[in-house]
XYZ file of C-alpha atoms in Angstrom:
592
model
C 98.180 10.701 52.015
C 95.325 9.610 49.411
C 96.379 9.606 45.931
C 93.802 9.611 43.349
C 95.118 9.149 40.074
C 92.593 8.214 37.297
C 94.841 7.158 34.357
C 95.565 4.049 36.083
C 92.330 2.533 36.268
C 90.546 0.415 34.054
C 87.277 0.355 31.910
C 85.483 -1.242 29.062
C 82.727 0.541 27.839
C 79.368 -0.939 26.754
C 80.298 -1.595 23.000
C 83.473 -3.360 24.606
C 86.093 -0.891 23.666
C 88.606 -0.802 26.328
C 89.877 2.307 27.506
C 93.961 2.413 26.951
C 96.323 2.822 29.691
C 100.272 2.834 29.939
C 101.216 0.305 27.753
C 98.771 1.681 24.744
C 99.730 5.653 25.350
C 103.370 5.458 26.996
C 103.404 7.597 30.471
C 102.837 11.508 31.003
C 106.587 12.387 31.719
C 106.816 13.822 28.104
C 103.537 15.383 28.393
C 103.348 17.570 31.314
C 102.147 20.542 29.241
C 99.084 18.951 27.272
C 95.658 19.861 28.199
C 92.274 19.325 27.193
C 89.425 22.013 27.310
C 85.477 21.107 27.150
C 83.073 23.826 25.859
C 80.503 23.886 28.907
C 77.111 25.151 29.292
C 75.751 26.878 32.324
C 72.922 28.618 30.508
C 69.473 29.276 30.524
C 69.584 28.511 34.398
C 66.253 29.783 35.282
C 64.895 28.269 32.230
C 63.470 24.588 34.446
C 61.151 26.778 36.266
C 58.854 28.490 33.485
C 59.586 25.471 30.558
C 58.416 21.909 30.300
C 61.251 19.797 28.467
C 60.507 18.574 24.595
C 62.385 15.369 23.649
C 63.471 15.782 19.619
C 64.659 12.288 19.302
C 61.643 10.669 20.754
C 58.882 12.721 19.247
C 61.142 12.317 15.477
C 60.752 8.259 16.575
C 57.505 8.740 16.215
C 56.294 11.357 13.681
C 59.571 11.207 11.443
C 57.469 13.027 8.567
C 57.449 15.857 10.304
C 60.859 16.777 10.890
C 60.742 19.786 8.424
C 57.339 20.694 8.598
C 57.509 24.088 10.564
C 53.436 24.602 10.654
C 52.416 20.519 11.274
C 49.737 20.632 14.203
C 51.431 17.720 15.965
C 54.138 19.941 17.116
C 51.062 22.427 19.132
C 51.212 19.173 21.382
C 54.753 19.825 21.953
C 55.463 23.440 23.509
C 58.538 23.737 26.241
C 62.206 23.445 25.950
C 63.661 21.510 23.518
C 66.031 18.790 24.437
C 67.704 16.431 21.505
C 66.984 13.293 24.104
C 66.754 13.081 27.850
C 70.609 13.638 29.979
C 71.228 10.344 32.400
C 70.299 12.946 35.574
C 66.928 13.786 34.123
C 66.282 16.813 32.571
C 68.265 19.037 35.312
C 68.336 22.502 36.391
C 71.821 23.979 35.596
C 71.982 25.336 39.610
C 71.636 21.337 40.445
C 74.432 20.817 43.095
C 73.844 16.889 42.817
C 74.811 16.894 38.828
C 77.503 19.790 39.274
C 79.114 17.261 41.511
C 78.591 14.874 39.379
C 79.957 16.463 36.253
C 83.130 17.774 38.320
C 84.082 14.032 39.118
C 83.326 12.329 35.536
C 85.155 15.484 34.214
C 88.134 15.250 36.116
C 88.224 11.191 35.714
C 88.427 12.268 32.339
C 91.263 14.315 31.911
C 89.584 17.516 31.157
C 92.158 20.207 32.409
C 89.691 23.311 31.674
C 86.106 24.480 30.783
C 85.040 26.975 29.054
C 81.698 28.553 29.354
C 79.756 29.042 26.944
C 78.441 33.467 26.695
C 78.500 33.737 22.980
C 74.761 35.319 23.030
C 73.939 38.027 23.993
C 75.504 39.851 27.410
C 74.015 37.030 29.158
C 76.917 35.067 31.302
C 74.431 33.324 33.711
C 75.531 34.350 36.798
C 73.840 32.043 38.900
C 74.999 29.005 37.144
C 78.277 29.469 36.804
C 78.906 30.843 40.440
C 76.512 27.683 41.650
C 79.372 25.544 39.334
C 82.208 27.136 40.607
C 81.138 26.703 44.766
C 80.311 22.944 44.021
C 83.439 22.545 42.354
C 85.601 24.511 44.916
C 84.281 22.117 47.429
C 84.685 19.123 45.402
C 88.373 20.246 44.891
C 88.968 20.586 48.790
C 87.418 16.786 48.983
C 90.614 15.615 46.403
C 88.759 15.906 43.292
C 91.536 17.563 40.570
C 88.493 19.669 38.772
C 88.414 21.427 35.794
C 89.556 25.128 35.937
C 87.329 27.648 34.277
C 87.295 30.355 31.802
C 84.668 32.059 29.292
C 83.679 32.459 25.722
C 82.347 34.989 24.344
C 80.718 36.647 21.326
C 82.441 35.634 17.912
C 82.967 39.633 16.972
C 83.459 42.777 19.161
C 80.349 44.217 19.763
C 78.906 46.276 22.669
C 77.620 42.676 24.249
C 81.273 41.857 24.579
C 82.465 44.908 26.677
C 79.275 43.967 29.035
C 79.779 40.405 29.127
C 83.434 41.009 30.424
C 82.581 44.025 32.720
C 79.722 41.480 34.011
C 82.441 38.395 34.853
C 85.343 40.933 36.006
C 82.953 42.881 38.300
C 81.662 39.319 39.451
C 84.267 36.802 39.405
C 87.775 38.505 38.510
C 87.927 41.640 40.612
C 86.496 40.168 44.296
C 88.770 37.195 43.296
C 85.904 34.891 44.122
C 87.371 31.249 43.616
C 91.178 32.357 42.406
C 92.173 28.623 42.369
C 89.767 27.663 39.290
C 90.455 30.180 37.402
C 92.055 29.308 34.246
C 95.455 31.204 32.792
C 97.223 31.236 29.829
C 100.681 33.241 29.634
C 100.467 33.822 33.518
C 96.485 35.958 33.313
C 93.261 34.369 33.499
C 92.231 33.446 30.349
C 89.248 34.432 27.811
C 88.158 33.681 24.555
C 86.548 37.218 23.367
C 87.650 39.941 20.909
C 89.591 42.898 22.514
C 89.824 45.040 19.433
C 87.456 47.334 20.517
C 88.426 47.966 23.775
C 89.125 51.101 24.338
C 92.358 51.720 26.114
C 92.109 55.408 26.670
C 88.979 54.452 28.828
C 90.798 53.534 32.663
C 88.272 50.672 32.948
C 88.448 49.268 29.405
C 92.519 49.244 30.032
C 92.221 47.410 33.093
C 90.032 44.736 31.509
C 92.412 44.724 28.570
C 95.358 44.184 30.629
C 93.999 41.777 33.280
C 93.177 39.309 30.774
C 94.744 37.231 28.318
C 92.778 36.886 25.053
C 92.235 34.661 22.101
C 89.532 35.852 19.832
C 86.729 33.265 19.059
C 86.832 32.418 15.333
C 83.368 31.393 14.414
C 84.154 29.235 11.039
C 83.797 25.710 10.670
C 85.710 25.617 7.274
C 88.651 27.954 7.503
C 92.424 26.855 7.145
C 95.140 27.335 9.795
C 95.612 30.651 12.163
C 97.739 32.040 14.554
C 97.041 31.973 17.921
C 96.055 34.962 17.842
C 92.403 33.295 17.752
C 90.954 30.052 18.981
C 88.337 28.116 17.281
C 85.681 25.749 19.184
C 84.416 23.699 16.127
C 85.629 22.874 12.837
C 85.091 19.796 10.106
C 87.822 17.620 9.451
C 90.837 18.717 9.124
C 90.700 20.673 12.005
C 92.451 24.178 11.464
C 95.518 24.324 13.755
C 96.279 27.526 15.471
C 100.120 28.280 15.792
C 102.589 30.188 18.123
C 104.962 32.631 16.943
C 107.631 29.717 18.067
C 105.585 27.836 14.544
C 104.332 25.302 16.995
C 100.286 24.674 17.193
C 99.052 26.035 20.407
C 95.638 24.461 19.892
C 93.072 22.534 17.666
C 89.628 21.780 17.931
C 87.887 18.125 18.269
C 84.061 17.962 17.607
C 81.264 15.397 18.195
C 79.059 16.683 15.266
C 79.065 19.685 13.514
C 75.475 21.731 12.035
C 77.501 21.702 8.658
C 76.635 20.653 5.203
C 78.748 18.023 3.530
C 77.604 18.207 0.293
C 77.869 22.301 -0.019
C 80.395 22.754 2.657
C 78.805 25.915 4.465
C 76.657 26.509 7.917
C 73.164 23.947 7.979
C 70.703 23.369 10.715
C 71.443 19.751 12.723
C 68.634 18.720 11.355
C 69.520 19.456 7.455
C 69.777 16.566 4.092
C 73.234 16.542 4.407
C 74.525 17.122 8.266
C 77.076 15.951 9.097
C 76.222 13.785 12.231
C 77.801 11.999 14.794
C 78.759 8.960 12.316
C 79.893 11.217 9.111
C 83.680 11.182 8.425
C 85.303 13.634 6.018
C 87.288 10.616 4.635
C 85.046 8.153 3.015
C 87.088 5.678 3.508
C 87.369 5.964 7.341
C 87.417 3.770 9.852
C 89.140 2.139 13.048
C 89.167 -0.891 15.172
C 89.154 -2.612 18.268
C 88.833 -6.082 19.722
C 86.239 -7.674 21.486
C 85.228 -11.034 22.469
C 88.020 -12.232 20.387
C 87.185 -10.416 17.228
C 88.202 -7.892 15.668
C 85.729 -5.511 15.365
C 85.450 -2.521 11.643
C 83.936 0.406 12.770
C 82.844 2.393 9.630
C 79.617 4.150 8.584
C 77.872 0.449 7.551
C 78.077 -0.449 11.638
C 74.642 -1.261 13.011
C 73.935 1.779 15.614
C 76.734 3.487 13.576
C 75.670 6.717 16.279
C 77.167 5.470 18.973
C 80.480 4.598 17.515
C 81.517 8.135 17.214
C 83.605 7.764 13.832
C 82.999 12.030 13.370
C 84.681 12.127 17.114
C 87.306 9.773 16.318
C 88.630 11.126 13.148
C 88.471 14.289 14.735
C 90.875 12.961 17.554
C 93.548 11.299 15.427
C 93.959 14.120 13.246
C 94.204 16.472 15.996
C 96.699 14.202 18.284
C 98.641 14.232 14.072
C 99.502 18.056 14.796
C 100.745 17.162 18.446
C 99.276 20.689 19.617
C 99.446 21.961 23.322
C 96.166 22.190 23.382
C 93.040 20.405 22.452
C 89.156 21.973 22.723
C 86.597 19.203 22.475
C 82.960 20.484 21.967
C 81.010 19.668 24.017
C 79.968 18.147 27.459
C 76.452 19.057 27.610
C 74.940 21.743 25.611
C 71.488 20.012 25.416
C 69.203 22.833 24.377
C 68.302 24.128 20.703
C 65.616 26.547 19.162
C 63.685 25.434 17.014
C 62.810 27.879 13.575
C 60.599 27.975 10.702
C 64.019 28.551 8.408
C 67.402 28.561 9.508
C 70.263 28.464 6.907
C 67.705 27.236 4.452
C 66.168 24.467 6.173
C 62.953 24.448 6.883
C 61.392 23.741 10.579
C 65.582 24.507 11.904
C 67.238 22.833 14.969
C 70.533 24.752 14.532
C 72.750 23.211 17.120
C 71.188 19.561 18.382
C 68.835 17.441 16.721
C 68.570 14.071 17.722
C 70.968 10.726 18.588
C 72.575 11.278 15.402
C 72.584 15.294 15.106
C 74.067 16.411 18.565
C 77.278 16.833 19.893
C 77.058 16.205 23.830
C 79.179 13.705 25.523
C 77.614 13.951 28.588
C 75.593 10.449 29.054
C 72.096 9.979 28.362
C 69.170 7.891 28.523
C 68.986 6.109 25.242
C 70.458 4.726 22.747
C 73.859 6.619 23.720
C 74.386 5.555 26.747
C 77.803 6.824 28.070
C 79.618 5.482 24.915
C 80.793 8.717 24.304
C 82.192 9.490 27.831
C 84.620 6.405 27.716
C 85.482 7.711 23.732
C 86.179 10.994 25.474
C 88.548 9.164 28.698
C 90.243 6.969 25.698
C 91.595 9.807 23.684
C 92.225 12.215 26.378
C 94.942 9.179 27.332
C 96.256 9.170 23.851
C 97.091 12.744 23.794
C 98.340 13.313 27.616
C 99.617 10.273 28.614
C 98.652 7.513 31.323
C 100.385 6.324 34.837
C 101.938 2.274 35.105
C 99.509 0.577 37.148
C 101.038 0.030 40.445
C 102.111 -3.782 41.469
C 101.570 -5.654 44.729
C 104.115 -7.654 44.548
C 104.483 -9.138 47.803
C 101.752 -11.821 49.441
C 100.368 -11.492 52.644
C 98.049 -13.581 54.736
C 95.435 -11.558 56.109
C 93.193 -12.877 59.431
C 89.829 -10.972 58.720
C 88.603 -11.723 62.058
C 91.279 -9.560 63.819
C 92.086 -5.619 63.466
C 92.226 -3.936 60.355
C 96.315 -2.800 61.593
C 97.283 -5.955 59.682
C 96.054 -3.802 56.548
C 98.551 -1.278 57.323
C 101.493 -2.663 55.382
C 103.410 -0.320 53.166
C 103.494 -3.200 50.246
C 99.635 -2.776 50.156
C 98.586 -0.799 47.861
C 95.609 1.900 48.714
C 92.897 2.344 45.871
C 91.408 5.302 46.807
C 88.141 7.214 45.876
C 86.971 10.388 46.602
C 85.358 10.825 50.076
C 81.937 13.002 50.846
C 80.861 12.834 47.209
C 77.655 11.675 48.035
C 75.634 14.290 48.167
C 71.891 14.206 48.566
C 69.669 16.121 45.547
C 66.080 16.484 46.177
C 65.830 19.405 43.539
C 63.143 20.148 40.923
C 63.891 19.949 36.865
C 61.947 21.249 33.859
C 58.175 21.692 34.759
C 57.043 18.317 35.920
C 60.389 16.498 37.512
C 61.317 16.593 40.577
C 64.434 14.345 41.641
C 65.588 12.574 45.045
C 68.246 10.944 45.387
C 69.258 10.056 49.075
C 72.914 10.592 50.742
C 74.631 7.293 49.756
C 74.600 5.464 52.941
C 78.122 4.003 52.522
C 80.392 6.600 51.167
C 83.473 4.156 49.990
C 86.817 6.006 50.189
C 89.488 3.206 50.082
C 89.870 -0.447 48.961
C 92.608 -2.506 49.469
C 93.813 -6.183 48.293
C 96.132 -8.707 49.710
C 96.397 -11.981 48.791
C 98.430 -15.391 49.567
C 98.584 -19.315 48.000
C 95.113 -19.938 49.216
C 93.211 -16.939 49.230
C 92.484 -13.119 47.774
C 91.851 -10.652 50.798
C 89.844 -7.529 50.111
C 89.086 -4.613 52.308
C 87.006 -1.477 51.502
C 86.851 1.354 53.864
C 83.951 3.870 53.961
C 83.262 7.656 55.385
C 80.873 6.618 58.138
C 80.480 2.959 59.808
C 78.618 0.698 57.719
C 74.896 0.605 57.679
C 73.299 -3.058 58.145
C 74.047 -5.769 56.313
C 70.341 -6.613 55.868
C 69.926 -3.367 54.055
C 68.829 -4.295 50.153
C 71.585 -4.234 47.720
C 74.116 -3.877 50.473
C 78.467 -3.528 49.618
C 79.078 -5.994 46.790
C 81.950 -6.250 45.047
C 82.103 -6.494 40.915
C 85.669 -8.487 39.916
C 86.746 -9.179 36.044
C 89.271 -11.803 36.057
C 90.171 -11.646 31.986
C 89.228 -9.701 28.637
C 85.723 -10.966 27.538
C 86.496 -13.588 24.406
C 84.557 -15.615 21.923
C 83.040 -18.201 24.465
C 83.399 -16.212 28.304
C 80.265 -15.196 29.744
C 80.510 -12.405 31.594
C 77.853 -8.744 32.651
C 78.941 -5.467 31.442
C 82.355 -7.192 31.129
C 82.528 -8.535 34.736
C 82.729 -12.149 35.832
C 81.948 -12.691 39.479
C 79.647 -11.007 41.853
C 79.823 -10.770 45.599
C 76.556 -9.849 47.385
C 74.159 -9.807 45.215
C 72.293 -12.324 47.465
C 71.821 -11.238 50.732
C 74.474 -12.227 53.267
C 74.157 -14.462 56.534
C 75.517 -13.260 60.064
C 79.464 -14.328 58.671
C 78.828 -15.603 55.099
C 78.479 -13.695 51.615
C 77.688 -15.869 48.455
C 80.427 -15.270 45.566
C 78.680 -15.351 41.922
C 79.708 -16.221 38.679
C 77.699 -14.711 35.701
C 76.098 -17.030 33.052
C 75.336 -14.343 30.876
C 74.508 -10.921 31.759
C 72.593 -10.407 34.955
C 72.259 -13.843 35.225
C 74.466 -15.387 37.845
C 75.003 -19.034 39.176
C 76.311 -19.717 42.782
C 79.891 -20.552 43.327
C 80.360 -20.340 46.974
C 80.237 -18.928 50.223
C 83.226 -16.776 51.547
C 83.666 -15.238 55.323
C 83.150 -11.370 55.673
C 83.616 -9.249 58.701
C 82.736 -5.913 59.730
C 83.799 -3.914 62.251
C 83.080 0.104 62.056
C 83.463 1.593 58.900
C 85.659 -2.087 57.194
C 84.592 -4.507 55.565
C 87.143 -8.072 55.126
C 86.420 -10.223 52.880
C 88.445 -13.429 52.051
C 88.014 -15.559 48.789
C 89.272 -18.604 47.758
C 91.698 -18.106 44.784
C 90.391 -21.596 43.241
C 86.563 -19.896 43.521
C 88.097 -17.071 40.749
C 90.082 -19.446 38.765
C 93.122 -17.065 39.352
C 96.005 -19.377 38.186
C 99.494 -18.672 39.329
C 98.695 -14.969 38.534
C 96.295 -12.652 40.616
C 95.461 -9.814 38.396
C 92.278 -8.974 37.722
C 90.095 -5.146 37.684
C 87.669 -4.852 40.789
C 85.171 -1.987 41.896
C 82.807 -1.584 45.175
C 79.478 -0.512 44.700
C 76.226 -0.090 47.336
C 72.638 0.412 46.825
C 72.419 0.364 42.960
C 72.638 -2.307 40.509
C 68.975 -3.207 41.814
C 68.161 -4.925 38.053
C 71.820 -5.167 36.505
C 71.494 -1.439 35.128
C 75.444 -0.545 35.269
C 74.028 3.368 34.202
C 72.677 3.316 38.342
C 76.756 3.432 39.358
C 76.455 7.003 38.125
C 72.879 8.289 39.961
C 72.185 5.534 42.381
C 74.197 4.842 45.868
C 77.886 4.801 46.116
C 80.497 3.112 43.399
C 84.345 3.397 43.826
C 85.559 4.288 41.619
C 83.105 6.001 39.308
C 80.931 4.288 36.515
C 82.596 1.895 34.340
C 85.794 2.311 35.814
C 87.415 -0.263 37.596
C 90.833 -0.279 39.948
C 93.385 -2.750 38.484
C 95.465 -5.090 40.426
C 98.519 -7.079 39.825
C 100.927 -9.160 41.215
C 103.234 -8.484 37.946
C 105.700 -5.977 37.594
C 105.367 -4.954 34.428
């Protein structure tokens, strides 16, 4: 049976923070009933076909004086959709299968236990994007992907938009029981974050909806102290209200990226206000943490180059709320995106109430940029903190392995399977906002399982995909990405990984084994024997060629048709990678 169990891999992200596993955050025996929500957008999902998309961040690169100049002509050369910067997948549709599929496997590698949509305007729920989400993610659940369930959240007071917004998802969703298993439920009913004051319970209708649900009202406030659980907030500033049972336990806290509030007057701003406070703000001035890389150890505070990316807001956010050791934490958000822009808004002038730019948003989701997918790994990180991670499995045992014979051999219930998940490789040939239009090709090896053996001579891998292998003469064919040890002061090393298999073309029997200088620069350091047969690929490498030692442990990942130029951003929108991004499957001959 294939077990897929995130928390046990492996990653360092591009600033070199490594991601913790079970000797940082102890396992998830204690921890069973911890779980993450991410505020999730599914809106305007018509909006691609009528809008061109604006980039904020780029066009405040390059006209910065106009940032709060409502009326400036430059911005008549700027009419569409706004966008704070440009998401990894382009500027997508919100019906895109290819980046539902994508978000329902990054989310899930994550952590995230449940979404919640985001309906807080208007009566509009976006029917078509949510139901679109909720089919791709029904499927990707069937293919062994532990999604995200689902809930909604609606308008911050009871008004007549809330008793249409929830006759709209009962009538739609609830009732026909369309996609029962990802519904989210709190005290045994599906779960929704609305006002039910005003229901009427005299009405037969507004009684069922009453009883069919159970509630937490949305509190709006950013600055409020701590509740009962009668409500739920989504975003606050640091310290995070905590919202308590009737047992005097918190039920749940909030964890933000950014938040469109002043510092300096403490009320409701626009992102793009004097005083907002941003992704690198902390409400402790003194703030700070660190980590070590490259055999340093390495302050983060607000006087860090880039200090954006280091997400000090997030992270302050996080320890505080893992401090109250709630049952729940609600992290805003994954990928909101979109803002209006105003000629005032909560007295600034020329308002971007909810994004900005790098600095002034509050989406994890990666992006093109500066950014990166910093954020993501931040997101993975914590998430372990708070729930917990599995012990790394050990391989104790050597075998010999003869790759020129059957793959039977690899049968052996001492080695271990690293499994990915199968089919996820779906093809997306879909238009964007007014002027993209994206292809991207069914990965042509789908990679479900690796394995490792290994003996006194040699390290035997074997990767497994959906459908026989394609040709080995096909460009940027199967190669295999290993880290041997933590990057220090004088390794070289790319994206935190030593040796490369592949990269060159192979020969009829022979693949050429790698050995970075430097980045994506790579010196030769010799030819190994490969054989295929079906949908396996054997490899056997020297142990002396990876400078092993008397221990094999090292992190390893398969990837196909990507990495063209050494961009480690095309594991999440080019070809095949197993697993996912960054992450890497971690092997050991040490019991730990």
């Amino acid at each position: 049976m294939r077990k897929i169990d995130p928390t046990k891999w492996n990653a360092v992200d591009g600033l070199g923070r490594s991601v913790e596993g079970y000797g940082q955050t102890g396992g998830t025996e204690n921890k069973q009933d911890k779980l993450v929500g991410m505020f999730y957008w599914t809106w305007h999902d018509q909006a691609h076909k009528y809008n061109k998309p604006v980039n904020i961040n780029s066009i405040m690169e390059k006209y910065p004086e106009i940032q709060n100049d409502f009326h400036n002509p430059i911005w008549d050369n700027y009419k569409g959709f706004n966008f704070w910067n440009e998401p990894l997948f382009g500027y997508y549709a919100r019906t895109d299968k290819y980046v539902l599929r994508k978000h329902a496997e990054m989310l899930a590698n994550a952590g995230i236990d449940f979404v919640l949509f985001d309906c807080t305007n208007g009566s509009f729920v976006w029917e078509d994007g949510y139901m679109t989400l909720l089919e791709t993610w029904q499927e990707a659940k069937k293919q062994g992907v532990n999604v995200p369930k689902v809930a909604f959240m609606m308008q911050f007071i009871y008004c007549p938009d809330t008793l249409a917004s929830l006759t709209k998802i009962y009538n739609q969703l609830y009732k026909p029981g369309l996609y029962r298993d990802l519904w989210f439920c709190l005290d045994g009913k599906p779960m929704v974050m609305a006002h039910s004051s005003g229901l009427d319970i005299n009405d037969p209708f507004q009684k069922e909806l009453k009883e069919f649900f159970t509630y937490r009202a949305g509190n709006p406030f950013y600055f409020e102290g701590d509740k009962d659980n009668s409500e739920w907030g989504w975003l606050h500033i640091y310290p995070q209200s905590a919202y308590y049972n009737k047992d005097g336990k918190v039920e749940m806290t909030t964890v933000g990226v950014a938040q469109n509030a002043d510092y300096k007057e403490v009320r409701l701003c626009a992102m793009n206000g004097p005083a907002n406070m941003g992704r690198s703000y902390t409400g402790q001035p003194d703030y700070s943490y660190t980590y070590e890389y490259r055999g340093e150890n390495i302050k983060v505070d607000r006087n860090i180059d880039n200090s954006s990316c280091y997400g000090l807001n997030f992270q302050e956010q996080w320890d505080y709320a893992i401090s109250l050791d709630p049952q729940i934490i609600f992290v805003t958000g994954w990928n909101e995106w979109n803002m209006g822009r105003f000629e005032e808004w909560a007295g600034i002038e020329n308002a971007f109430p909810d994004q900005f730019n790098d600095e002034h948003s509050r989406d994890i989701e990666p992006v093109k940029g500066l950014l990166k997918d910093h954020y993501y790994y931040q997101l993975v990180n914590n998430v372990r903190r708070f729930k917990g991670s599995a012990k790394i499995d050990a391989q104790t045992s050597p075998k010999t392995i003869d790759i020129t014979k059957g793959v039977d051999q690899w049968q052996d219930q001492a080695i271990i399977s690293y499994d990915y998940y199968a089919k996820n490789t779906i093809a997306r040939d879909t238009d964007g906002y007014i002027g993209y239009h994206y292809v991207t090709q069914v990965a042509r090896n789908d990679i479900r399982t690796a394995k490792v053996a290994y003996d006194k001579e040699n390290v035997y891998f074997y990767v497994e995909t959906e459908n026989n292998l394609s040709p080995v003469t096909d460009p940027n064919w199967m190669r295999l990405l290993i880290d041997t040890k933590p990057a220090g002061a004088d390794t070289k090393d790319w994206e935190g990984f030593e040796y490369i298999l592949n990269r060159v073309a192979p020969t009829d029997d022979m693949m050429l084994l790698e050995k970075s200088l430097g980045g994506w620069n790579w010196e030769e350091v010799g030819r190994v024997t490969y054989t295929v047969a079906g949908n396996v690929l054997q490899v056997a490498v020297p142990r002396c060629m990876l400078d092993l030692g008397d221990s094999v442990t090292f992190n390893f990942k398969w990837c196909d048709n990507n990495l063209s130029d050494g961009d480690i951003l095309e594991l999440y929108t080019d070809g095949s990678a197993a697993p996912g991004g960054r992450f890497t499957f971690a092997f050991t001959d040490k019991d730990a």
